[in-house]
PDB file of C-alpha atoms in Angstrom:
ATOM      1  CA  MET A  14       4.411   8.065  24.354  1.00 72.00           C
ATOM      2  CA  TYR A  15       1.947   5.194  24.247  1.00 81.00           C
ATOM      3  CA  ASN A  16       1.452   2.629  27.021  1.00 88.00           C
ATOM      4  CA  ALA A  17       3.014  -0.588  25.699  1.00 87.00           C
ATOM      5  CA  LEU A  18       1.425  -2.770  28.392  1.00 92.00           C
ATOM      6  CA  VAL A  19      -2.080  -1.641  27.471  1.00 94.00           C
ATOM      7  CA  ARG A  20      -1.294  -2.151  23.775  1.00 95.00           C
ATOM      8  CA  LYS A  21      -0.155  -5.710  24.457  1.00 96.00           C
ATOM      9  CA  GLU A  22      -3.285  -6.398  26.495  1.00 96.00           C
ATOM     10  CA  VAL A  23      -5.568  -5.150  23.701  1.00 97.00           C
ATOM     11  CA  MET A  24      -3.603  -7.073  21.065  1.00 97.00           C
ATOM     12  CA  GLY A  25      -3.909 -10.165  23.256  1.00 97.00           C
ATOM     13  CA  ILE A  26      -7.686  -9.803  23.413  1.00 97.00           C
ATOM     14  CA  LEU A  27      -7.923  -9.471  19.619  1.00 98.00           C
ATOM     15  CA  GLU A  28      -5.454 -12.293  19.054  1.00 97.00           C
ATOM     16  CA  LYS A  29      -8.126 -14.742  20.213  1.00 96.00           C
ATOM     17  CA  GLU A  30     -10.018 -13.813  17.026  1.00 97.00           C
ATOM     18  CA  VAL A  31      -7.105 -14.124  14.585  1.00 97.00           C
ATOM     19  CA  GLY A  32      -8.348 -17.484  13.343  1.00 97.00           C
ATOM     20  CA  SER A  33     -11.601 -15.863  12.236  1.00 98.00           C
ATOM     21  CA  PHE A  34      -9.667 -12.938  10.712  1.00 98.00           C
ATOM     22  CA  LEU A  35      -7.662 -15.372   8.587  1.00 98.00           C
ATOM     23  CA  ASP A  36     -10.838 -17.084   7.383  1.00 97.00           C
ATOM     24  CA  LYS A  37     -12.726 -13.856   6.763  1.00 98.00           C
ATOM     25  CA  PHE A  38     -10.138 -11.648   5.088  1.00 98.00           C
ATOM     26  CA  LEU A  39      -7.637 -13.981   3.409  1.00 98.00           C
ATOM     27  CA  THR A  40      -8.157 -16.638   0.729  1.00 98.00           C
ATOM     28  CA  PRO A  41      -6.997 -20.279   1.002  1.00 97.00           C
ATOM     29  CA  ILE A  42      -3.761 -20.831  -0.913  1.00 98.00           C
ATOM     30  CA  GLU A  43      -5.225 -23.585  -3.083  1.00 98.00           C
ATOM     31  CA  LYS A  44      -8.075 -21.309  -4.198  1.00 98.00           C
ATOM     32  CA  ILE A  45      -6.416 -17.926  -4.691  1.00 98.00           C
ATOM     33  CA  TRP A  46      -5.013 -16.830  -8.069  1.00 98.00           C
ATOM     34  CA  GLN A  47      -1.325 -17.207  -8.839  1.00 98.00           C
ATOM     35  CA  PRO A  48       0.825 -15.088 -11.209  1.00 98.00           C
ATOM     36  CA  SER A  49       1.029 -17.879 -13.795  1.00 98.00           C
ATOM     37  CA  ASP A  50      -2.772 -17.678 -14.195  1.00 98.00           C
ATOM     38  CA  TYR A  51      -2.364 -14.298 -15.923  1.00 98.00           C
ATOM     39  CA  LEU A  52       0.999 -14.684 -17.679  1.00 98.00           C
ATOM     40  CA  PRO A  53       1.592 -16.352 -21.060  1.00 97.00           C
ATOM     41  CA  ASP A  54       2.682 -19.993 -20.866  1.00 97.00           C
ATOM     42  CA  PRO A  55       6.136 -20.447 -22.501  1.00 96.00           C
ATOM     43  CA  SER A  56       5.202 -24.020 -23.463  1.00 97.00           C
ATOM     44  CA  SER A  57       2.062 -22.903 -25.290  1.00 97.00           C
ATOM     45  CA  SER A  58       1.882 -22.583 -29.067  1.00 97.00           C
ATOM     46  CA  ASP A  59       0.341 -19.130 -28.478  1.00 97.00           C
ATOM     47  CA  PHE A  60       3.289 -17.887 -26.408  1.00 97.00           C
ATOM     48  CA  LYS A  61       4.949 -15.980 -29.251  1.00 97.00           C
ATOM     49  CA  TYR A  62       1.676 -14.222 -30.132  1.00 97.00           C
ATOM     50  CA  GLU A  63       0.884 -13.370 -26.517  1.00 97.00           C
ATOM     51  CA  LEU A  64       4.418 -12.070 -25.935  1.00 98.00           C
ATOM     52  CA  GLU A  65       4.154  -9.870 -29.006  1.00 98.00           C
ATOM     53  CA  GLU A  66       0.821  -8.531 -27.745  1.00 97.00           C
ATOM     54  CA  ILE A  67       2.311  -7.668 -24.332  1.00 98.00           C
ATOM     55  CA  GLN A  68       5.293  -5.911 -25.906  1.00 98.00           C
ATOM     56  CA  THR A  69       3.186  -3.931 -28.389  1.00 97.00           C
ATOM     57  CA  PHE A  70       0.845  -2.568 -25.728  1.00 97.00           C
ATOM     58  CA  ALA A  71       3.754  -1.801 -23.381  1.00 97.00           C
ATOM     59  CA  GLN A  72       5.437   0.344 -26.031  1.00 96.00           C
ATOM     60  CA  GLU A  73       2.209   2.290 -26.495  1.00 96.00           C
ATOM     61  CA  MET A  74       1.696   3.098 -22.800  1.00 97.00           C
ATOM     62  CA  PRO A  75       2.185   6.802 -21.938  1.00 96.00           C
ATOM     63  CA  TYR A  76       5.513   7.413 -20.206  1.00 96.00           C
ATOM     64  CA  ASP A  77       4.129   8.593 -16.854  1.00 96.00           C
ATOM     65  CA  LEU A  78       1.675   5.707 -16.663  1.00 97.00           C
ATOM     66  CA  PHE A  79       4.407   3.217 -17.498  1.00 98.00           C
ATOM     67  CA  VAL A  80       6.829   4.460 -14.837  1.00 97.00           C
ATOM     68  CA  THR A  81       3.970   4.475 -12.314  1.00 98.00           C
ATOM     69  CA  LEU A  82       3.378   0.814 -13.111  1.00 98.00           C
ATOM     70  CA  ILE A  83       7.099   0.095 -12.598  1.00 98.00           C
ATOM     71  CA  GLY A  84       7.157   2.047  -9.333  1.00 97.00           C
ATOM     72  CA  ASP A  85       4.097   0.169  -8.096  1.00 98.00           C
ATOM     73  CA  CYS A  86       5.890  -3.100  -8.843  1.00 98.00           C
ATOM     74  CA  ILE A  87       9.029  -1.979  -6.987  1.00 97.00           C
ATOM     75  CA  THR A  88       6.887  -0.979  -4.006  1.00 96.00           C
ATOM     76  CA  GLU A  89       5.335  -4.450  -3.963  1.00 97.00           C
ATOM     77  CA  GLU A  90       8.749  -6.115  -4.296  1.00 96.00           C
ATOM     78  CA  ALA A  91      10.010  -4.400  -1.122  1.00 93.00           C
ATOM     79  CA  LEU A  92       7.710  -6.655   0.896  1.00 91.00           C
ATOM     80  CA  PRO A  93      10.515  -8.115   3.094  1.00 89.00           C
ATOM     81  CA  SER A  94      10.863  -4.691   4.731  1.00 91.00           C
ATOM     82  CA  TYR A  95       7.173  -4.497   5.562  1.00 91.00           C
ATOM     83  CA  GLU A  96       6.979  -8.004   7.016  1.00 92.00           C
ATOM     84  CA  SER A  97      10.058  -7.576   9.202  1.00 92.00           C
ATOM     85  CA  TRP A  98       8.720  -4.234  10.460  1.00 91.00           C
ATOM     86  CA  LEU A  99       5.307  -5.604  11.426  1.00 93.00           C
ATOM     87  CA  MET A 100       6.793  -8.655  13.136  1.00 94.00           C
ATOM     88  CA  SER A 101       8.433  -6.262  15.632  1.00 93.00           C
ATOM     89  CA  VAL A 102       5.224  -4.465  16.594  1.00 95.00           C
ATOM     90  CA  GLU A 103       4.094  -4.574  20.248  1.00 94.00           C
ATOM     91  CA  GLY A 104       1.864  -7.561  20.947  1.00 95.00           C
ATOM     92  CA  ILE A 105       3.226  -9.752  18.139  1.00 95.00           C
ATOM     93  CA  ASP A 106       5.159 -12.851  19.210  1.00 92.00           C
ATOM     94  CA  GLN A 107       6.653 -15.096  16.516  1.00 91.00           C
ATOM     95  CA  GLU A 108       7.233 -17.947  18.965  1.00 88.00           C
ATOM     96  CA  LYS A 109       3.593 -18.449  19.946  1.00 87.00           C
ATOM     97  CA  SER A 110       1.758 -21.419  18.469  1.00 86.00           C
ATOM     98  CA  GLY A 111      -1.732 -21.522  16.998  1.00 86.00           C
ATOM     99  CA  PRO A 112      -3.485 -18.749  15.077  1.00 94.00           C
ATOM    100  CA  THR A 113      -1.614 -15.635  16.227  1.00 97.00           C
ATOM    101  CA  TRP A 114      -0.816 -12.151  14.991  1.00 97.00           C
ATOM    102  CA  ALA A 115       2.406 -13.604  13.567  1.00 96.00           C
ATOM    103  CA  SER A 116       0.239 -16.076  11.614  1.00 97.00           C
ATOM    104  CA  TRP A 117      -1.730 -13.137  10.220  1.00 97.00           C
ATOM    105  CA  ILE A 118       1.395 -11.262   9.133  1.00 97.00           C
ATOM    106  CA  ARG A 119       2.927 -14.308   7.443  1.00 96.00           C
ATOM    107  CA  SER A 120      -0.316 -15.152   5.636  1.00 97.00           C
ATOM    108  CA  TRP A 121      -0.917 -11.523   4.605  1.00 97.00           C
ATOM    109  CA  THR A 122       2.681 -11.327   3.347  1.00 97.00           C
ATOM    110  CA  ALA A 123       2.221 -14.532   1.357  1.00 97.00           C
ATOM    111  CA  GLU A 124      -0.770 -13.027  -0.451  1.00 97.00           C
ATOM    112  CA  GLU A 125       0.992  -9.728  -1.060  1.00 97.00           C
ATOM    113  CA  ASN A 126       4.097 -11.466  -2.386  1.00 97.00           C
ATOM    114  CA  ARG A 127       2.199 -12.560  -5.497  1.00 98.00           C
ATOM    115  CA  HIS A 128       1.674  -8.951  -6.571  1.00 98.00           C
ATOM    116  CA  GLY A 129       5.345  -8.184  -7.160  1.00 98.00           C
ATOM    117  CA  ASP A 130       5.843 -11.588  -8.758  1.00 98.00           C
ATOM    118  CA  LEU A 131       3.086 -10.959 -11.303  1.00 98.00           C
ATOM    119  CA  LEU A 132       4.034  -7.377 -12.190  1.00 98.00           C
ATOM    120  CA  GLY A 133       7.759  -8.125 -12.222  1.00 98.00           C
ATOM    121  CA  LYS A 134       7.355 -10.960 -14.719  1.00 98.00           C
ATOM    122  CA  TYR A 135       5.055  -8.858 -16.874  1.00 98.00           C
ATOM    123  CA  LEU A 136       7.594  -6.022 -16.942  1.00 98.00           C
ATOM    124  CA  TYR A 137      10.404  -8.454 -17.784  1.00 98.00           C
ATOM    125  CA  LEU A 138       8.419  -9.833 -20.717  1.00 98.00           C
ATOM    126  CA  CYS A 139       7.269  -6.441 -22.005  1.00 98.00           C
ATOM    127  CA  GLY A 140      10.753  -5.557 -23.276  1.00 97.00           C
ATOM    128  CA  ARG A 141      10.528  -1.854 -22.412  1.00 98.00           C
ATOM    129  CA  VAL A 142      12.169  -2.007 -18.984  1.00 98.00           C
ATOM    130  CA  ASN A 143      15.834  -1.775 -18.075  1.00 98.00           C
ATOM    131  CA  MET A 144      15.479  -4.644 -15.628  1.00 98.00           C
ATOM    132  CA  ARG A 145      18.913  -4.195 -14.054  1.00 98.00           C
ATOM    133  CA  GLN A 146      18.154  -0.588 -13.106  1.00 98.00           C
ATOM    134  CA  MET A 147      14.726  -1.533 -11.790  1.00 98.00           C
ATOM    135  CA  GLU A 148      16.292  -4.333  -9.736  1.00 98.00           C
ATOM    136  CA  ILE A 149      18.892  -1.912  -8.335  1.00 98.00           C
ATOM    137  CA  THR A 150      16.097   0.410  -7.180  1.00 98.00           C
ATOM    138  CA  THR A 151      14.306  -2.528  -5.549  1.00 97.00           C
ATOM    139  CA  GLN A 152      17.447  -3.678  -3.750  1.00 97.00           C
ATOM    140  CA  TYR A 153      18.153  -0.152  -2.532  1.00 97.00           C
ATOM    141  CA  LEU A 154      14.582   0.180  -1.275  1.00 96.00           C
ATOM    142  CA  ILE A 155      14.877  -2.963   0.840  1.00 96.00           C
ATOM    143  CA  SER A 156      18.415  -2.129   1.973  1.00 96.00           C
ATOM    144  CA  ASP A 157      17.627   1.484   2.938  1.00 95.00           C
ATOM    145  CA  GLY A 158      14.627   0.522   5.039  1.00 91.00           C
ATOM    146  CA  PHE A 159      11.901   3.008   5.854  1.00 88.00           C
ATOM    147  CA  ASP A 160      10.351   5.047   8.643  1.00 88.00           C
ATOM    148  CA  ILE A 161       6.589   5.382   8.412  1.00 91.00           C
ATOM    149  CA  GLY A 162       6.194   7.205  11.705  1.00 92.00           C
ATOM    150  CA  THR A 163       4.375   4.401  13.513  1.00 94.00           C
ATOM    151  CA  SER A 164       7.105   3.264  15.917  1.00 92.00           C
ATOM    152  CA  MET A 165       6.260  -0.232  17.198  1.00 94.00           C
ATOM    153  CA  ASP A 166       2.749   0.843  18.160  1.00 96.00           C
ATOM    154  CA  PRO A 167       0.092  -1.551  16.775  1.00 97.00           C
ATOM    155  CA  TYR A 168      -2.549   1.209  16.809  1.00 98.00           C
ATOM    156  CA  ARG A 169      -0.480   3.480  14.579  1.00 97.00           C
ATOM    157  CA  ASN A 170       0.559   0.568  12.374  1.00 97.00           C
ATOM    158  CA  PHE A 171      -3.054  -0.483  11.824  1.00 98.00           C
ATOM    159  CA  ILE A 172      -3.983   3.114  10.982  1.00 98.00           C
ATOM    160  CA  TYR A 173      -1.115   3.147   8.511  1.00 97.00           C
ATOM    161  CA  THR A 174      -1.955  -0.172   6.864  1.00 97.00           C
ATOM    162  CA  SER A 175      -5.645   0.790   6.602  1.00 98.00           C
ATOM    163  CA  PHE A 176      -4.613   3.915   4.694  1.00 98.00           C
ATOM    164  CA  GLN A 177      -1.810   2.367   2.678  1.00 97.00           C
ATOM    165  CA  GLU A 178      -3.736  -0.700   1.518  1.00 97.00           C
ATOM    166  CA  THR A 179      -6.562   1.570   0.395  1.00 98.00           C
ATOM    167  CA  ALA A 180      -4.079   3.773  -1.472  1.00 97.00           C
ATOM    168  CA  THR A 181      -2.496   0.807  -3.275  1.00 97.00           C
ATOM    169  CA  ASN A 182      -5.969  -0.384  -4.239  1.00 98.00           C
ATOM    170  CA  VAL A 183      -6.597   3.013  -5.844  1.00 98.00           C
ATOM    171  CA  SER A 184      -3.250   3.005  -7.654  1.00 98.00           C
ATOM    172  CA  HIS A 185      -3.474  -0.526  -9.091  1.00 98.00           C
ATOM    173  CA  ARG A 186      -7.136  -0.088 -10.018  1.00 98.00           C
ATOM    174  CA  ARG A 187      -6.446   3.173 -11.878  1.00 98.00           C
ATOM    175  CA  VAL A 188      -3.504   1.715 -13.816  1.00 98.00           C
ATOM    176  CA  GLY A 189      -5.767  -1.184 -14.801  1.00 98.00           C
ATOM    177  CA  THR A 190      -8.571   1.143 -15.882  1.00 98.00           C
ATOM    178  CA  LEU A 191      -6.240   3.288 -18.000  1.00 97.00           C
ATOM    179  CA  ALA A 192      -4.679   0.162 -19.540  1.00 97.00           C
ATOM    180  CA  LYS A 193      -8.119  -1.196 -20.436  1.00 96.00           C
ATOM    181  CA  GLN A 194      -9.044   2.064 -22.168  1.00 95.00           C
ATOM    182  CA  THR A 195      -6.188   1.483 -24.630  1.00 92.00           C
ATOM    183  CA  GLY A 196      -7.152  -2.151 -25.262  1.00 95.00           C
ATOM    184  CA  ASN A 197      -4.523  -3.658 -22.970  1.00 97.00           C
ATOM    185  CA  GLY A 198      -6.816  -6.285 -21.487  1.00 96.00           C
ATOM    186  CA  LYS A 199      -4.060  -8.511 -20.066  1.00 97.00           C
ATOM    187  CA  LEU A 200      -2.510  -5.772 -17.947  1.00 98.00           C
ATOM    188  CA  ALA A 201      -5.957  -4.538 -16.928  1.00 98.00           C
ATOM    189  CA  LYS A 202      -6.803  -7.989 -15.547  1.00 98.00           C
ATOM    190  CA  MET A 203      -3.489  -8.203 -13.685  1.00 98.00           C
ATOM    191  CA  CYS A 204      -3.965  -4.829 -12.025  1.00 98.00           C
ATOM    192  CA  GLY A 205      -7.592  -5.658 -11.312  1.00 98.00           C
ATOM    193  CA  VAL A 206      -6.893  -8.840  -9.360  1.00 98.00           C
ATOM    194  CA  ILE A 207      -4.094  -7.119  -7.412  1.00 98.00           C
ATOM    195  CA  ALA A 208      -6.399  -4.194  -6.602  1.00 98.00           C
ATOM    196  CA  ALA A 209      -9.056  -6.628  -5.361  1.00 98.00           C
ATOM    197  CA  ASP A 210      -6.524  -8.185  -2.969  1.00 98.00           C
ATOM    198  CA  GLU A 211      -5.566  -4.738  -1.673  1.00 98.00           C
ATOM    199  CA  ALA A 212      -9.221  -3.827  -1.086  1.00 98.00           C
ATOM    200  CA  ARG A 213      -9.725  -7.033   0.908  1.00 98.00           C
ATOM    201  CA  HIS A 214      -6.598  -6.380   2.964  1.00 98.00           C
ATOM    202  CA  ALA A 215      -7.652  -2.782   3.601  1.00 98.00           C
ATOM    203  CA  LYS A 216     -10.994  -4.099   4.862  1.00 98.00           C
ATOM    204  CA  ALA A 217      -9.129  -6.312   7.344  1.00 98.00           C
ATOM    205  CA  TYR A 218      -6.977  -3.546   8.793  1.00 98.00           C
ATOM    206  CA  LYS A 219      -9.964  -1.201   9.015  1.00 98.00           C
ATOM    207  CA  HIS A 220     -11.742  -3.941  10.950  1.00 98.00           C
ATOM    208  CA  PHE A 221      -8.828  -4.214  13.396  1.00 98.00           C
ATOM    209  CA  VAL A 222      -8.971  -0.463  14.039  1.00 98.00           C
ATOM    210  CA  ALA A 223     -12.743  -0.612  14.562  1.00 98.00           C
ATOM    211  CA  LYS A 224     -12.294  -3.373  17.157  1.00 98.00           C
ATOM    212  CA  ILE A 225      -9.635  -1.385  19.012  1.00 98.00           C
ATOM    213  CA  LEU A 226     -11.883   1.693  19.001  1.00 98.00           C
ATOM    214  CA  GLU A 227     -14.344  -0.390  21.039  1.00 97.00           C
ATOM    215  CA  LEU A 228     -11.671  -1.491  23.522  1.00 97.00           C
ATOM    216  CA  ASP A 229      -9.454   1.600  23.841  1.00 97.00           C
ATOM    217  CA  PRO A 230     -11.158   4.534  22.068  1.00 97.00           C
ATOM    218  CA  SER A 231      -9.164   7.445  23.468  1.00 97.00           C
ATOM    219  CA  GLU A 232      -5.773   5.967  22.669  1.00 97.00           C
ATOM    220  CA  MET A 233      -6.831   4.887  19.183  1.00 98.00           C
ATOM    221  CA  ILE A 234      -8.178   8.356  18.397  1.00 98.00           C
ATOM    222  CA  LEU A 235      -4.916   9.874  19.623  1.00 98.00           C
ATOM    223  CA  ALA A 236      -2.920   7.440  17.468  1.00 98.00           C
ATOM    224  CA  PHE A 237      -5.049   8.377  14.451  1.00 98.00           C
ATOM    225  CA  GLU A 238      -4.491  12.087  15.102  1.00 98.00           C
ATOM    226  CA  ASP A 239      -0.743  11.577  15.451  1.00 97.00           C
ATOM    227  CA  MET A 240      -0.505   9.723  12.124  1.00 97.00           C
ATOM    228  CA  MET A 241      -2.515  12.403  10.332  1.00 97.00           C
ATOM    229  CA  ARG A 242      -0.433  15.232  11.778  1.00 96.00           C
ATOM    230  CA  LYS A 243       2.710  13.493  10.531  1.00 93.00           C
ATOM    231  CA  LYS A 244       1.006  12.750   7.196  1.00 93.00           C
ATOM    232  CA  ILE A 245       0.945   9.231   5.825  1.00 94.00           C
ATOM    233  CA  VAL A 246       4.049   8.512   3.776  1.00 91.00           C
ATOM    234  CA  MET A 247       3.999   5.697   1.260  1.00 89.00           C
ATOM    235  CA  PRO A 248       6.261   2.701   2.019  1.00 90.00           C
ATOM    236  CA  ALA A 249       8.440   3.466  -1.021  1.00 93.00           C
ATOM    237  CA  HIS A 250       9.275   7.002   0.147  1.00 94.00           C
ATOM    238  CA  MET A 251      12.980   6.079   0.320  1.00 95.00           C
ATOM    239  CA  MET A 252      13.025   5.114  -3.373  1.00 97.00           C
ATOM    240  CA  ARG A 253      16.155   5.957  -5.383  1.00 97.00           C
ATOM    241  CA  GLN A 254      17.906   4.963  -8.575  1.00 96.00           C
ATOM    242  CA  SER A 255      21.602   4.556  -9.364  1.00 95.00           C
ATOM    243  CA  GLY A 256      23.698   7.522  -8.311  1.00 94.00           C
ATOM    244  CA  GLN A 257      21.038   9.007  -6.015  1.00 96.00           C
ATOM    245  CA  LYS A 258      20.664   9.285  -2.257  1.00 96.00           C
ATOM    246  CA  ALA A 259      17.840   7.485  -0.480  1.00 96.00           C
ATOM    247  CA  GLY A 260      14.516   9.214  -1.115  1.00 95.00           C
ATOM    248  CA  GLU A 261      15.627  11.349  -4.068  1.00 96.00           C
ATOM    249  CA  LEU A 262      13.424   9.519  -6.572  1.00 97.00           C
ATOM    250  CA  TRP A 263      10.168   9.544  -4.624  1.00 95.00           C
ATOM    251  CA  GLY A 264       9.107  13.073  -5.575  1.00 93.00           C
ATOM    252  CA  HIS A 265       9.578  12.362  -9.289  1.00 95.00           C
ATOM    253  CA  PHE A 266       7.620   9.109  -9.028  1.00 96.00           C
ATOM    254  CA  SER A 267       4.843  10.857  -7.108  1.00 95.00           C
ATOM    255  CA  ASP A 268       4.684  13.611  -9.746  1.00 94.00           C
ATOM    256  CA  ALA A 269       4.367  11.009 -12.521  1.00 95.00           C
ATOM    257  CA  ALA A 270       1.499   9.304 -10.650  1.00 96.00           C
ATOM    258  CA  GLN A 271      -0.193  12.694 -10.220  1.00 94.00           C
ATOM    259  CA  ARG A 272       0.202  13.667 -13.879  1.00 94.00           C
ATOM    260  CA  CYS A 273      -1.403  10.472 -15.156  1.00 95.00           C
ATOM    261  CA  MET A 274      -4.097  10.691 -12.439  1.00 95.00           C
ATOM    262  CA  VAL A 275      -3.269   7.292 -10.932  1.00 97.00           C
ATOM    263  CA  TYR A 276      -2.800   8.605  -7.384  1.00 96.00           C
ATOM    264  CA  THR A 277      -3.281  12.263  -6.487  1.00 94.00           C
ATOM    265  CA  GLY A 278      -3.489  14.624  -3.551  1.00 93.00           C
ATOM    266  CA  GLN A 279      -7.264  14.444  -3.906  1.00 94.00           C
ATOM    267  CA  ASP A 280      -7.106  10.673  -3.433  1.00 96.00           C
ATOM    268  CA  TYR A 281      -5.263  11.232  -0.133  1.00 96.00           C
ATOM    269  CA  ILE A 282      -8.106  13.449   1.079  1.00 96.00           C
ATOM    270  CA  ASN A 283     -10.769  11.035  -0.150  1.00 97.00           C
ATOM    271  CA  ILE A 284      -9.143   8.136   1.711  1.00 98.00           C
ATOM    272  CA  MET A 285      -8.980  10.259   4.852  1.00 97.00           C
ATOM    273  CA  LYS A 286     -12.720  11.003   4.546  1.00 98.00           C
ATOM    274  CA  ASP A 287     -13.502   7.333   3.951  1.00 98.00           C
ATOM    275  CA  LEU A 288     -11.636   6.308   7.104  1.00 98.00           C
ATOM    276  CA  LEU A 289     -13.425   8.938   9.181  1.00 98.00           C
ATOM    277  CA  ASP A 290     -16.741   7.586   7.907  1.00 98.00           C
ATOM    278  CA  GLU A 291     -15.743   3.917   8.174  1.00 98.00           C
ATOM    279  CA  TRP A 292     -14.785   4.265  11.827  1.00 98.00           C
ATOM    280  CA  LYS A 293     -17.577   6.759  12.625  1.00 98.00           C
ATOM    281  CA  ILE A 294     -14.946   8.971  14.265  1.00 98.00           C
ATOM    282  CA  GLU A 295     -17.388  11.847  14.745  1.00 97.00           C
ATOM    283  CA  HIS A 296     -19.623   9.638  16.891  1.00 97.00           C
ATOM    284  CA  VAL A 297     -17.017   7.880  19.055  1.00 97.00           C
ATOM    285  CA  THR A 298     -17.880   8.463  22.722  1.00 96.00           C
ATOM    286  CA  GLY A 299     -16.245   7.827  26.094  1.00 95.00           C
ATOM    287  CA  LEU A 300     -13.157   9.848  25.185  1.00 97.00           C
ATOM    288  CA  ASN A 301     -10.880  11.697  27.570  1.00 97.00           C
ATOM    289  CA  GLU A 302     -10.318  15.434  27.113  1.00 97.00           C
ATOM    290  CA  LYS A 303      -7.178  15.042  25.018  1.00 98.00           C
ATOM    291  CA  ALA A 304      -8.862  12.529  22.713  1.00 98.00           C
ATOM    292  CA  GLU A 305     -11.898  14.787  22.285  1.00 98.00           C
ATOM    293  CA  LYS A 306      -9.592  17.529  20.977  1.00 98.00           C
ATOM    294  CA  ALA A 307      -7.953  14.990  18.663  1.00 98.00           C
ATOM    295  CA  GLN A 308     -11.402  13.947  17.433  1.00 98.00           C
ATOM    296  CA  GLU A 309     -12.233  17.563  16.616  1.00 98.00           C
ATOM    297  CA  TYR A 310      -8.932  17.988  14.780  1.00 98.00           C
ATOM    298  CA  LEU A 311      -9.544  14.865  12.696  1.00 98.00           C
ATOM    299  CA  MET A 312     -13.036  15.934  11.638  1.00 98.00           C
ATOM    300  CA  LYS A 313     -11.775  19.334  10.455  1.00 97.00           C
ATOM    301  CA  LEU A 314      -8.682  17.988   8.692  1.00 97.00           C
ATOM    302  CA  PRO A 315     -10.177  17.048   5.281  1.00 96.00           C
ATOM    303  CA  SER A 316     -11.395  20.600   4.605  1.00 96.00           C
ATOM    304  CA  ARG A 317      -8.025  22.010   5.655  1.00 95.00           C
ATOM    305  CA  LEU A 318      -6.198  19.605   3.348  1.00 95.00           C
ATOM    306  CA  GLN A 319      -8.614  20.429   0.529  1.00 95.00           C
ATOM    307  CA  LYS A 320      -7.690  24.120   0.670  1.00 92.00           C
ATOM    308  CA  ILE A 321      -3.987  23.236   0.479  1.00 90.00           C
ATOM    309  CA  THR A 322      -4.439  20.683  -2.317  1.00 88.00           C
ATOM    310  CA  ASP A 323      -6.476  23.105  -4.422  1.00 86.00           C
ATOM    311  CA  ARG A 324      -3.494  25.498  -4.448  1.00 84.00           C
ATOM    312  CA  ILE A 325      -0.864  22.916  -5.412  1.00 80.00           C
ATOM    313  CA  SER A 326       0.024  22.305  -9.044  1.00 78.00           C
ATOM    314  CA  THR A 327       1.835  19.226 -10.342  1.00 76.00           C
ATOM    315  CA  PRO A 328       5.097  19.894 -12.235  1.00 77.00           C
ATOM    316  CA  ASP A 329       4.692  19.396 -15.993  1.00 81.00           C
ATOM    317  CA  LEU A 330       8.310  18.410 -16.581  1.00 79.00           C
ATOM    318  CA  GLN A 331       8.848  14.691 -17.009  1.00 84.00           C
ATOM    319  CA  PHE A 332      11.763  13.160 -15.132  1.00 91.00           C
ATOM    320  CA  GLU A 333      13.889  10.638 -17.030  1.00 94.00           C
ATOM    321  CA  PHE A 334      13.769   7.360 -15.073  1.00 97.00           C
ATOM    322  CA  ASN A 335      16.581   4.948 -15.843  1.00 97.00           C
ATOM    323  CA  TRP A 336      14.079   2.081 -15.498  1.00 98.00           C
ATOM    324  CA  VAL A 337      12.801   2.733 -19.019  1.00 98.00           C
ATOM    325  CA  LYS A 338      14.810   1.655 -22.054  1.00 96.00           C
ATOM    326  CA  LYS A 339      15.637   4.481 -24.427  1.00 86.00           C
TER     327      LYS A 339
END
């Protein structure tokens, strides 16, 4: 079990820099893009043409790629769960004034909220989605909650968000790339700007971990090891559709993302390697004996995961998602 008092002390030290974090990693509201910048304007004379273009390209998207896009949108729409979870983390006090960790979470959430808004409106306009079923899945996902294995530990939560924001960057960027290859420029731009946000957010959380490694290296290394032993689960791991139990849909969604090469087991390993390099884990010094063993475990983990991943095959059978109109 982690020492909550030490965590709060470290978070308090970093909180003095939150103002600079907000300036460095987030974009002023008046300057950042909004969903309407990339969606057709209903009052425009070109609206009918642009709507027809969106619907034509949506019908042509491969099934697995299309359901991955929908699942990505649902994941983004479950943002209330993520904000409420992070607000309860050790060292975060909503009642404090001034630039605080709570300020960071609210501002980060506000940026993230645009992602679901943009994709949700696109999917509504595209005409290929059973919106009621998609909305049911979204409501279930928020209602069911989630357990990402971090407890209320800020160290584990920052490890998680570093990994997860990088993973969502990969997923949105790949969907955009595949859309562009088929001429779907509008969707490619939407996914591209979302992916850019995710990359910027990932950079922020990686920075927080790097700062904590300077202040409390042994405990951060141990937190990293613990999260990797548990394996990072995506925030939508409790996903379900009508008639299912919580979590029953996740495997099918993950298989679809693997088949269309949007997010794969290899990506998981690559992100792990990137984090090890980013934080220079191999060269962290001043560790206690337990943390040194954790450091050794972490450095060997990518090759172990590679051997497992090389033996796993993705199911060929497509699952029928009720999100897609027949």
